[in-house]
């Protein structure tokens, strides 16, 4: 047993009446009354706190529980090898574990007033005889796990079910039976000191161990279970109350990983919270309580890790791993389990009052938003908990809104009032998919840019037998060859580093993926731009080596049983439900399409698009052969609409550009297609970017320039106007490769003034002492794990004059030296030009009131895209000459940029040189600028941008060697 330590009065006083950390044990051991209280609280977590039934959810849950228990009882066929014939032979771990779970359901029905089995002695005797049979023949303190058996059944699944049964029937069991049950659980759990025991598995095992002690009145087991949660044996190294840096558990930035490399906040993460919340609730009235100080990380993750991956009360599929292949555990099942965790926390007096109220508010939000009666109803514990919340009239919490990037798990979520999207990517850090224990058998492209879109038009789309009937070779958002794939492997990551993105002002999002398929048979550079009413998808370098066609799937929609109207360019197609003959056709030029159960599709590049309407058949056992789910072998038929681009057989540089408009109307879709409110400025293997209003979003796959901004190193970046009346210019940048040490940017914009705010990771080097407009931005991204970095500048045209700025670069700040052109003349300042097709404003002098210019015909202002007011005021002024240290008059421009490069290279103490790729990029940019210097007439203005979509900017600094489009197989 752990060393005892008492709670002193001084310690209590220091914590304001409670100790900051709970001791291992109190001097006074647990009394029989303590154990009785623990059993009462545990029983309440299984049956719910009984109260007057006023809720339809309670009636539904109680009826469902009683009906299921009655079915289990009626189907019992006891023999020497099984209790239920479909769970035979019972000596297999999956079968005795499932037998315990059925007995728990029967014991619940026996224990809850209002059930048809409440205190039925025949039911009681049936359960006890079944426990004796399994305990004497199959699962006991002498059992040895057979080779090839799933350890989880022995150490977690069976113990957790057995604890619940024993506590529900505690007064009906003899002391000998209780002791045998406790000894069986403790023996099969085994050692809990492994460093590998983390996250959900640690929480589950600790909970089972606490339960064993509660059953047998053994304080030692309660103590071991409690302190294993904190991992006292290894000084908290694997404590589930802390963020982790490897293995399973909560990570910084909203990620939850399981099995080291799989995003799993909607599966293992929820299980982690369920078992922890139950332990917190049960122990709260004992000396082994879990202090709220220890739960700070746990509570913070509710907003950062779990709420963003929920939609309408359901856990999104992109963070559920192999659980998506389980018919009995749909997305709402995991949503309900998370709701139950919130209710357990909210019912714990040690949790601060403000937290408890928030948890109830969030639980109500989940309950109100979910289509639960149609999908997966609340169980009895959840139903009683929600009845109490409703009686307290606690209002629902606001649902998540905006963009949520979790770079540690290569995931991005985007929430709008009527729809939501989730993007699943993979990299050299994160696995493509999880296929384990013969589950999830067709997962090949689930981590290659799978874009899940949820809409109010069809909220049960992914729950309507989607997974056994979907086409795994046409996964929405993915570019892949059509060659057959072999059996899935387990636990491997993707081939390339780039996977990630950022959020812009919390409302917009940008993501990019350097995709190379598992078999290296297809590849592409892919970008997604998440806006307020649309998602823009760009692809370049779509290539293949498999000898088959390479397709990019825009959509593969599971149509509702009632059917859904579909139109192309406003012309409706025949898609009546129950039709027999499928159709597939390619349209050479199509502008837009519309599906009633989804919304709109706009094809931005006017390239050929293929539409396919078909019936698809499947069975759940096609994707899950684990014994738990072999009963789900009924044939299923669903209708699908698939939209894709055929790049041809083994293409070299295929491209695509399209927009999704979820929950939009046909008229809105047509207007978007006629006058797109966004401009695709670049779509190449080196740079993919869009511009709308006064905002630019770009993935720089290599160094390049857009407008006034040059990226020396690859990065994801978004910049544009922000703040009230667009008074600031804000830049957000990230390193999706998570391999760089620094990102270097050059901004030469006459409209930028002083810094409003910046992250500590950002360093600025101004081009001229005491003045603004030219700045080198260096972002330290080493160890940042792909997170977003931000800096905001005040716009001079908004303020009026430079003198009115609240802050100016101090004259003693490190600045760059300047040089003149080869001819000795000062190069005139670059005329400020807008991005292609952008709305601009001009003024005659500094400080004059901006007046908007008329927008070009090809651009439509759209408030729902985040439209800002007309752009910044232009200032026309003569070039201002300054004197360098040598007395030579200069004007900042490309020469200044070159000088900035020289300073970076010559000042290693100021800026540590980056990796070789950064050095190469710097040298290339310097060479380009030197060439421009010798031929000033051929140099483009700094702000110039190619106006045609897809054109490569002439100022992009790149290697002359062609970039390989695909890797060869080993």
mmCIF file with all atom_site columns, C-alpha atoms in Angstrom, residues 531 533-534 536 538 604 658-659 672 675-681 690-693 837 858-860 865:
data_model
loop_
_atom_site.group_PDB
_atom_site.id
_atom_site.type_symbol
_atom_site.label_atom_id
_atom_site.label_alt_id
_atom_site.label_comp_id
_atom_site.label_asym_id
_atom_site.label_entity_id
_atom_site.label_seq_id
_atom_site.pdbx_PDB_ins_code
_atom_site.Cartn_x
_atom_site.Cartn_y
_atom_site.Cartn_z
_atom_site.occupancy
_atom_site.B_iso_or_equiv
_atom_site.pdbx_formal_charge
_atom_site.auth_seq_id
_atom_site.auth_comp_id
_atom_site.auth_asym_id
_atom_site.auth_atom_id
_atom_site.pdbx_PDB_model_num
ATOM 1  C CA . UNK A 1 531 ? -15.133 30.075 -45.884 1.00 0.00 ? 531 UNK A CA 1
ATOM 2  C CA . UNK A 1 533 ? -20.718 29.751 -46.910 1.00 0.00 ? 533 UNK A CA 1
ATOM 3  C CA . UNK A 1 534 ? -18.482 27.517 -48.986 1.00 0.00 ? 534 UNK A CA 1
ATOM 4  C CA . UNK A 1 536 ? -13.028 25.758 -52.038 1.00 0.00 ? 536 UNK A CA 1
ATOM 5  C CA . UNK A 1 538 ? -7.853  22.984 -55.321 1.00 0.00 ? 538 UNK A CA 1
ATOM 6  C CA . UNK A 1 604 ? -14.524 26.615 -61.062 1.00 0.00 ? 604 UNK A CA 1
ATOM 7  C CA . UNK A 1 658 ? -14.375 23.266 -57.303 1.00 0.00 ? 658 UNK A CA 1
ATOM 8  C CA . UNK A 1 659 ? -16.534 24.719 -54.569 1.00 0.00 ? 659 UNK A CA 1
ATOM 9  C CA . UNK A 1 672 ? -21.929 31.788 -57.130 1.00 0.00 ? 672 UNK A CA 1
ATOM 10 C CA . UNK A 1 675 ? -19.952 35.545 -60.583 1.00 0.00 ? 675 UNK A CA 1
ATOM 11 C CA . UNK A 1 676 ? -17.676 33.730 -58.123 1.00 0.00 ? 676 UNK A CA 1
ATOM 12 C CA . UNK A 1 677 ? -16.944 35.900 -55.062 1.00 0.00 ? 677 UNK A CA 1
ATOM 13 C CA . UNK A 1 678 ? -13.510 34.289 -54.841 1.00 0.00 ? 678 UNK A CA 1
ATOM 14 C CA . UNK A 1 679 ? -10.584 34.417 -57.241 1.00 0.00 ? 679 UNK A CA 1
ATOM 15 C CA . UNK A 1 680 ? -8.294  31.406 -57.694 1.00 0.00 ? 680 UNK A CA 1
ATOM 16 C CA . UNK A 1 681 ? -4.990  33.227 -58.161 1.00 0.00 ? 681 UNK A CA 1
ATOM 17 C CA . UNK A 1 690 ? -7.360  32.160 -53.437 1.00 0.00 ? 690 UNK A CA 1
ATOM 18 C CA . UNK A 1 691 ? -8.304  35.767 -52.809 1.00 0.00 ? 691 UNK A CA 1
ATOM 19 C CA . UNK A 1 692 ? -11.607 37.219 -51.685 1.00 0.00 ? 692 UNK A CA 1
ATOM 20 C CA . UNK A 1 693 ? -12.420 40.727 -50.516 1.00 0.00 ? 693 UNK A CA 1
ATOM 21 C CA . UNK A 1 837 ? -9.823  41.236 -59.509 1.00 0.00 ? 837 UNK A CA 1
ATOM 22 C CA . UNK A 1 858 ? -15.810 39.536 -62.578 1.00 0.00 ? 858 UNK A CA 1
ATOM 23 C CA . UNK A 1 859 ? -16.079 39.948 -58.811 1.00 0.00 ? 859 UNK A CA 1
ATOM 24 C CA . UNK A 1 860 ? -19.186 39.844 -56.656 1.00 0.00 ? 860 UNK A CA 1
ATOM 25 C CA . UNK A 1 865 ? -18.016 35.170 -47.371 1.00 0.00 ? 865 UNK A CA 1
#
